[in-house]
Amino acid sequence: MHTRLSDSIKPYSMINQKHLDLNSMKELPDSHAWLSLDESPSYDSSTPDLVPVINLNDPNAVKLVGHACKTWGVFQVTNHGVPINLLQEMEAAGRKLFALPIQQKLKAARSPNGVSGYGVARISTFFPKLMWSEGFTIIGSPYDHARKLWPNRYSLFCDVIEEYKQEMNKLAQRLMSLMLGSLGVSMDDVKWAGTQGSCPALQLNSYPACPDPDRAMGLAAHTDSTLLTILHQNNTSGLQAHKEGTGWVTVPPIPGALVVNVGDLLHILSNGLYPSVLHRAMVNRTRHRFSVAYLYGPPSNVQISPLSKLTDHIHPPLYRPVTWSEYLGKKAKHFNKALSTVRVCAPLNGFADANEHNGVRVG
Ligand SMILES: C=C1C[C@]23C[C@H]1CC[C@H]2[C@@]12CCC[C@@](C)(C(=O)O1)[C@H]2[C@@H]3C(=O)O
Ligand SMILES: O=C(O)CCC(=O)C(=O)O
Ligand SMILES: [Fe+2]
């Protein structure tokens, strides 16, 4: 019997969901006014530190991906094989969903014990203020929710979701193979890597135009609990990634490109060589921003631990084995400190691991 991913994330459901119709608000309510937003770096404009953009058809793709994972934990990909019109259809489907009246959207609200459905950011429980966003999570079939949203016309939405998931799954496998390859490991070395058993989630995010963007937060800083996340953003910037020594850097929308994040499970699998990236979404005064995240992980009950090829007596495994289900439970409870809860060898010299950003800069 597989543990259901949905059971692992229940602690998030303690949220006292507060559904405001952000689209119609003329002022930022106190509930959404953040006291301080950690600012972006002011560059010496001659040498900006830019998130890598990788053409997946580049003969050097393995090397480029490895370098991006090691230094940034986030990169954009072009020539990824996902048809542009599918990205557009997915974006249009998301727009249509979020444009529904709030009462209609609430018919598909995430239930107190559930994972899928419409609601405020799940991570809201960890913050004193609410975020300027609404989300819709899909795990498994979208039909039940879609039927509540559009009783007679749900199939178009479901068809787009299914096709999108299929294309993303193909791309995620290709990215995994590049990432593993860059670590000197093949897909065959990792038994589960090529299997279809994973239970990915789709997260649709909407960030309405905000009357006071300098005091609002779209989605607070977090890492994803995945192996990797593939993100499509509309042509409105807002996504920022945190880079050690540089600070918050905007990941600019590039038409047709997709953003790839390293998640916590790849951090563990690579024994910390590929640190998961801390990222957040800012909001905009005039433009409505949308994003769609495909959260990719291993089959829910497979134990993930540092790859044996990467460890020896000088480089002992830094993390203990953990399943995706188990890890999601930890994330729901400990949020950005989840990674430290599965860390083994505490550094003898008392210094924190350079990669151990989780829990340090957030909140
Ligand atoms: C399979 C997943 C992964 C989840 C939980 C569950 C469904 C939705 C995912 C997200 C999406 C938004 C950020 C995040 C931090 C969140 O709050 O919900 C993610 C979380 C995680 O990566 O931990
Ligand atoms: O909207 C974005 O750009 C980020 C979304 C995100 O981080 C997520 O859904 O996990
Ligand atoms: Fe994320």
Coordinates of C-alpha atoms and ligand atoms in Angstrom, one line a residue:
M1 CA 0.0 0.0 0.0
H2 CA 1.3 3.4 -0.9
T3 CA 1.0 6.2 1.5
R4 CA -1.1 8.8 0.0
L5 CA 0.6 12.1 -0.6
S6 CA -2.5 13.9 0.5
D7 CA -2.3 12.3 4.0
S8 CA 1.2 13.6 4.5
I9 CA 0.3 17.2 4.1
K10 CA -2.6 17.4 6.5
P11 CA -0.9 19.6 9.1
Y12 CA -1.1 22.5 6.5
S13 CA -4.9 22.2 6.8
M14 CA -4.9 24.0 10.2
I15 CA -5.2 27.2 8.1
N16 CA -8.1 29.3 9.1
Q17 CA -8.8 30.1 5.4
K18 CA -9.6 33.7 4.9
H19 CA -11.0 34.2 1.4
L20 CA -11.0 37.7 0.3
D21 CA -11.7 38.7 -3.3
L22 CA -8.4 40.3 -4.0
N23 CA -9.4 41.2 -7.5
S24 CA -11.9 43.8 -6.3
M25 CA -9.8 45.4 -3.4
K26 CA -8.9 49.0 -3.8
E27 CA -6.6 49.1 -0.7
L28 CA -4.3 46.7 1.0
P29 CA -6.0 45.4 4.1
D30 CA -4.0 45.2 7.3
S31 CA -4.3 41.4 7.1
H32 CA -2.1 41.5 3.9
A33 CA 0.3 44.3 4.8
W34 CA 3.7 42.9 5.5
L35 CA 6.0 44.8 7.8
S36 CA 9.2 44.3 5.9
L37 CA 10.1 42.7 2.6
D38 CA 13.7 41.7 2.2
E39 CA 14.8 43.9 -0.8
S40 CA 16.5 42.8 -4.0
P41 CA 20.1 43.6 -4.5
S42 CA 21.1 46.8 -6.2
Y43 CA 23.5 45.7 -8.9
D44 CA 26.5 47.3 -10.2
S45 CA 24.7 47.4 -13.5
S46 CA 27.7 46.4 -15.5
T47 CA 27.9 43.0 -13.9
P48 CA 24.4 41.7 -13.1
D49 CA 24.3 38.2 -11.8
L50 CA 21.7 36.5 -14.2
V51 CA 19.8 33.3 -13.7
P52 CA 21.2 30.9 -16.4
V53 CA 19.2 30.2 -19.6
I54 CA 20.0 26.8 -21.1
N55 CA 19.1 25.6 -24.6
L56 CA 18.3 21.9 -24.0
N57 CA 19.6 21.1 -27.5
D58 CA 23.0 22.5 -26.7
P59 CA 25.6 19.7 -26.9
N60 CA 26.9 21.0 -23.5
A61 CA 23.5 20.8 -21.8
V62 CA 24.6 18.3 -19.2
K63 CA 27.5 20.5 -18.1
L64 CA 25.4 23.7 -18.2
V65 CA 22.6 22.1 -16.1
G66 CA 25.1 20.8 -13.6
H67 CA 26.7 24.2 -13.2
A68 CA 23.4 25.9 -12.9
C69 CA 22.2 23.4 -10.2
K70 CA 25.4 23.9 -8.2
T71 CA 25.6 27.7 -8.3
W72 CA 21.9 28.8 -8.5
G73 CA 19.5 25.9 -8.0
V74 CA 17.3 27.6 -10.7
F75 CA 17.6 28.1 -14.4
Q76 CA 15.4 28.6 -17.4
V77 CA 15.2 26.2 -20.4
T78 CA 14.5 26.8 -24.0
N79 CA 14.0 24.2 -26.7
H80 CA 12.4 22.0 -24.1
G81 CA 10.0 20.3 -26.4
V82 CA 6.7 21.5 -24.7
P83 CA 4.5 23.0 -27.5
I84 CA 4.1 26.8 -27.0
N85 CA 0.4 26.5 -27.7
L86 CA 0.0 24.1 -24.8
L87 CA 1.6 26.6 -22.5
Q88 CA -0.8 29.2 -23.8
E89 CA -3.8 26.9 -23.4
M90 CA -2.7 26.1 -19.8
E91 CA -2.4 29.8 -19.0
A92 CA -5.8 30.5 -20.5
A93 CA -7.4 27.7 -18.5
G94 CA -5.9 29.1 -15.3
R95 CA -7.1 32.6 -16.2
K96 CA -10.6 31.3 -16.7
L97 CA -10.6 29.5 -13.4
F98 CA -9.4 32.5 -11.4
A99 CA -11.7 34.8 -13.2
L100 CA -14.8 32.9 -11.8
P101 CA -16.7 34.7 -9.0
I102 CA -15.3 33.9 -5.6
Q103 CA -18.5 32.0 -4.6
Q104 CA -18.0 29.7 -7.6
K105 CA -14.3 29.1 -6.8
L106 CA -15.1 28.3 -3.2
K107 CA -17.3 25.4 -4.5
A108 CA -13.9 23.7 -5.3
A109 CA -12.3 24.9 -2.0
R110 CA -9.5 22.8 -0.6
S111 CA -11.2 20.8 2.2
P112 CA -9.8 21.2 5.7
N113 CA -8.1 17.8 5.4
G114 CA -7.4 17.9 1.7
V115 CA -4.6 18.9 -0.6
S116 CA -6.3 19.5 -3.9
G117 CA -8.5 22.5 -4.7
Y118 CA -8.8 26.2 -4.4
G119 CA -7.4 28.2 -1.5
V120 CA -5.0 30.6 0.0
A121 CA -1.3 29.7 0.0
R122 CA -0.8 26.6 2.1
I123 CA 2.3 28.0 3.7
S124 CA 0.2 30.9 5.2
T125 CA 0.1 29.1 8.5
F126 CA 3.8 30.0 9.1
F127 CA 3.4 33.8 8.6
P128 CA 1.5 36.5 10.6
K129 CA 0.3 38.1 7.3
L130 CA -1.6 36.7 4.4
M131 CA -0.3 36.6 0.9
W132 CA -1.6 38.4 -2.1
S133 CA -2.4 35.3 -4.1
E134 CA -4.8 32.5 -4.7
G135 CA -4.0 29.0 -5.7
F136 CA -5.5 25.9 -7.1
T137 CA -3.7 22.6 -6.4
I138 CA -4.4 19.5 -8.6
I139 CA -3.1 16.1 -7.4
G140 CA -4.5 13.2 -9.4
S141 CA -7.6 13.7 -11.5
P142 CA -8.9 17.3 -11.9
Y143 CA -12.5 16.1 -12.8
D144 CA -14.2 16.3 -9.4
H145 CA -13.2 19.9 -8.9
A146 CA -13.7 20.9 -12.5
R147 CA -17.3 19.6 -12.4
K148 CA -18.0 21.8 -9.4
L149 CA -16.6 24.8 -11.2
W150 CA -18.2 24.3 -14.6
P151 CA -21.0 21.8 -14.2
N152 CA -21.6 21.5 -17.9
R153 CA -18.3 22.5 -19.5
Y154 CA -15.5 21.0 -17.5
S155 CA -13.9 18.7 -20.1
L156 CA -11.9 21.4 -21.9
F157 CA -10.2 22.3 -18.6
C158 CA -9.5 18.7 -17.7
D159 CA -8.1 17.9 -21.2
V160 CA -5.6 20.7 -21.0
I161 CA -4.5 19.7 -17.5
E162 CA -4.0 16.0 -18.6
E163 CA -2.1 17.0 -21.7
Y164 CA 0.0 19.5 -19.7
K165 CA 0.9 16.9 -17.0
Q166 CA 1.9 14.4 -19.7
E167 CA 4.2 16.9 -21.5
M168 CA 5.7 18.0 -18.1
N169 CA 6.3 14.5 -17.1
K170 CA 8.4 13.9 -20.2
L171 CA 10.4 17.1 -19.7
A172 CA 10.9 16.3 -16.0
Q173 CA 12.4 12.9 -16.9
R174 CA 14.7 14.5 -19.4
L175 CA 15.8 17.1 -16.8
M176 CA 16.3 14.3 -14.2
S177 CA 18.5 12.5 -16.7
L178 CA 20.6 15.7 -17.4
M179 CA 20.9 16.4 -13.7
L180 CA 21.9 12.9 -12.7
G181 CA 24.2 12.8 -15.7
S182 CA 25.9 15.9 -14.5
L183 CA 26.5 14.1 -11.2
G184 CA 28.1 11.2 -13.0
V185 CA 25.1 9.0 -12.4
S186 CA 22.9 7.4 -15.1
M187 CA 19.1 6.9 -15.0
D188 CA 19.8 3.1 -14.8
D189 CA 21.7 3.6 -11.5
V190 CA 18.6 5.0 -9.9
K191 CA 15.9 2.3 -10.0
W192 CA 12.9 4.4 -9.7
A193 CA 14.1 7.2 -12.0
G194 CA 12.4 6.1 -15.2
T195 CA 9.3 4.8 -13.6
Q196 CA 5.8 6.3 -14.0
G197 CA 5.0 5.9 -10.3
S198 CA 5.5 9.4 -9.2
C199 CA 2.5 11.4 -8.2
P200 CA 3.1 15.0 -9.4
A201 CA 1.1 18.0 -8.3
L202 CA 0.1 21.0 -10.4
Q203 CA -0.1 24.3 -8.6
L204 CA -1.9 27.1 -10.4
N205 CA -1.1 30.5 -8.9
S206 CA -2.9 33.8 -9.4
Y207 CA -1.5 37.2 -8.2
P208 CA -4.0 39.9 -9.0
A209 CA -2.8 43.5 -9.5
C210 CA -2.1 44.9 -6.0
P211 CA -2.9 48.5 -4.9
D212 CA 0.2 48.5 -2.6
P213 CA 2.8 46.1 -4.0
D214 CA 5.7 47.4 -1.8
R215 CA 3.9 46.1 1.3
A216 CA 2.5 42.9 -0.1
M217 CA 3.9 39.4 -0.7
G218 CA 2.6 37.2 -3.4
L219 CA 4.1 33.9 -2.2
A220 CA 6.6 34.0 0.7
A221 CA 10.1 32.6 0.5
H222 CA 10.2 28.8 0.4
T223 CA 11.9 25.8 -1.2
D224 CA 9.8 23.2 -3.0
S225 CA 9.8 19.7 -1.5
T226 CA 10.3 18.1 -4.9
L227 CA 13.1 16.7 -6.9
L228 CA 12.5 19.5 -9.4
T229 CA 9.8 21.9 -10.2
I230 CA 9.0 23.2 -13.7
L231 CA 7.3 26.6 -13.7
H232 CA 5.5 28.5 -16.4
Q233 CA 5.0 32.2 -15.7
N234 CA 3.0 34.6 -17.8
N235 CA 4.7 37.7 -19.2
T236 CA 4.7 39.5 -15.9
S237 CA 7.8 39.3 -13.7
G238 CA 7.5 38.5 -10.0
L239 CA 9.5 35.3 -9.4
Q240 CA 12.7 35.9 -7.4
A241 CA 15.4 33.4 -6.5
H242 CA 17.8 33.8 -3.6
K243 CA 21.5 33.4 -4.4
E244 CA 24.1 33.1 -1.7
G245 CA 26.2 36.3 -1.7
T246 CA 24.0 38.1 -4.2
G247 CA 20.5 38.3 -2.6
W248 CA 17.2 38.2 -4.3
V249 CA 17.3 38.1 -8.1
T250 CA 14.4 38.4 -10.5
V251 CA 13.8 35.4 -12.8
P252 CA 12.6 37.4 -15.8
P253 CA 9.8 35.9 -18.0
I254 CA 11.2 34.8 -21.4
P255 CA 8.4 33.9 -23.8
G256 CA 8.2 30.2 -24.3
A257 CA 10.9 29.4 -21.8
L258 CA 10.3 27.4 -18.6
V259 CA 11.8 27.9 -15.2
V260 CA 13.4 24.8 -13.4
N261 CA 13.9 24.8 -9.6
V262 CA 16.0 22.4 -7.6
G263 CA 13.8 21.0 -4.8
D264 CA 14.7 19.6 -1.4
L265 CA 14.7 15.9 -2.6
L266 CA 17.3 16.6 -5.2
H267 CA 19.3 18.5 -2.5
I268 CA 19.2 15.2 -0.4
L269 CA 19.8 12.9 -3.4
S270 CA 22.9 15.0 -4.4
N271 CA 24.1 15.0 -0.8
G272 CA 23.9 18.8 -0.8
L273 CA 25.8 19.3 -4.0
Y274 CA 22.7 20.8 -5.7
P275 CA 21.1 22.9 -3.0
S276 CA 17.4 23.6 -3.3
V277 CA 16.6 27.1 -4.2
L278 CA 14.8 29.6 -1.9
H279 CA 12.3 31.5 -4.0
R280 CA 9.3 33.8 -3.7
A281 CA 6.8 35.7 -5.8
M282 CA 6.3 39.5 -5.6
V283 CA 3.3 41.3 -6.9
N284 CA 2.6 44.1 -9.3
R285 CA 0.6 47.3 -9.2
T286 CA -1.0 47.1 -12.6
R287 CA -0.6 43.6 -13.9
H288 CA -2.2 40.3 -13.0
R289 CA 0.4 37.6 -12.8
F290 CA -0.2 33.8 -13.3
S291 CA 2.1 30.9 -12.9
V292 CA 1.7 27.1 -13.2
A293 CA 4.1 24.9 -11.2
Y294 CA 4.6 21.2 -12.0
L295 CA 5.9 19.6 -8.8
Y296 CA 7.9 16.5 -9.7
G297 CA 9.0 13.9 -7.2
P298 CA 9.8 10.2 -6.9
P299 CA 7.1 7.5 -6.4
S300 CA 5.7 8.4 -3.0
N301 CA 7.1 5.5 -1.0
V302 CA 10.6 5.2 -2.5
Q303 CA 13.3 6.0 0.1
I304 CA 15.4 8.9 -1.1
S305 CA 18.9 9.2 0.2
P306 CA 22.2 10.6 -1.0
L307 CA 23.4 8.7 -4.1
S308 CA 26.0 6.1 -3.1
K309 CA 28.2 7.2 -6.0
L310 CA 28.6 10.6 -4.3
T311 CA 29.5 9.4 -0.8
D312 CA 32.5 7.7 0.7
H313 CA 34.3 7.9 4.1
I314 CA 35.5 11.5 3.3
H315 CA 32.0 12.5 2.1
P316 CA 29.6 10.7 4.3
P317 CA 25.9 10.9 3.5
L318 CA 24.5 14.1 5.1
Y319 CA 20.9 13.1 5.0
R320 CA 19.0 10.1 6.2
P321 CA 16.6 8.2 3.8
V322 CA 13.2 9.7 3.6
T323 CA 10.2 9.1 1.3
W324 CA 8.4 11.9 -0.5
S325 CA 5.3 11.3 1.6
E326 CA 7.3 11.5 4.8
Y327 CA 9.1 14.6 3.7
L328 CA 5.9 16.4 2.8
G329 CA 4.7 15.7 6.3
K330 CA 7.9 17.3 7.7
K331 CA 7.5 20.3 5.4
A332 CA 4.0 20.8 6.5
K333 CA 5.1 20.8 10.1
H334 CA 8.5 22.4 10.0
F335 CA 8.3 24.4 6.8
N336 CA 11.8 25.7 5.8
K337 CA 13.5 23.8 8.6
A338 CA 12.3 20.4 7.2
L339 CA 15.6 19.8 5.5
S340 CA 17.5 20.1 8.8
T341 CA 15.2 17.5 10.4
V342 CA 16.5 14.8 8.0
R343 CA 20.2 15.9 8.3
V344 CA 22.5 13.4 9.9
C345 CA 26.1 14.2 10.7
A346 CA 26.1 17.5 12.5
P347 CA 29.3 19.3 11.3
L348 CA 32.0 18.6 13.9
N349 CA 33.4 22.1 13.8
G350 CA 30.1 23.5 14.8
F351 CA 29.7 25.5 11.6
A352 CA 26.5 25.1 9.6
D353 CA 26.8 23.5 6.1
A354 CA 27.2 26.3 3.6
N355 CA 24.2 24.9 1.7
E356 CA 22.0 24.8 4.8
H357 CA 20.0 27.9 4.0
N358 CA 16.7 26.5 5.1
G359 CA 15.2 28.1 8.1
V360 CA 17.8 30.8 8.3
R361 CA 16.6 33.7 6.2
V362 CA 12.9 33.3 6.2
G363 CA 10.2 34.8 8.4
Ligands
LIG1 C1 3.2 17.9 -3.6 C2 3.1 19.0 -3.0 C3 4.2 20.0 -2.9 C4 3.6 21.2 -2.2 C5 2.6 20.6 -1.3 C6 2.0 19.5 -2.2 C7 1.0 20.2 -3.1 C8 1.4 21.6 -3.5 C9 2.8 22.0 -3.3 C10 3.1 23.5 -3.0 C11 3.0 24.5 -4.1 C12 3.3 25.9 -3.6 C13 4.5 26.0 -2.7 C14 4.5 24.8 -1.7 C15 5.6 25.0 -0.7 C16 3.1 24.8 -1.1 O1 2.7 25.3 -0.1 O2 2.3 23.9 -1.9 C17 4.5 23.5 -2.4 C18 4.5 22.2 -1.5 C19 6.0 21.8 -1.3 O3 6.7 21.7 -2.3 O4 6.3 21.5 -0.2
LIG2 O1 4.5 32.1 -9.0 C1 5.7 31.8 -9.0 O2 6.5 32.3 -9.8 C2 6.3 30.9 -8.0 C3 5.3 29.8 -7.6 C4 5.9 28.8 -6.7 O3 7.0 28.9 -6.2 C5 5.2 27.5 -6.4 O4 4.0 27.4 -6.8 O5 5.8 26.7 -5.7
FE3 FE 7.8 27.1 -5.2

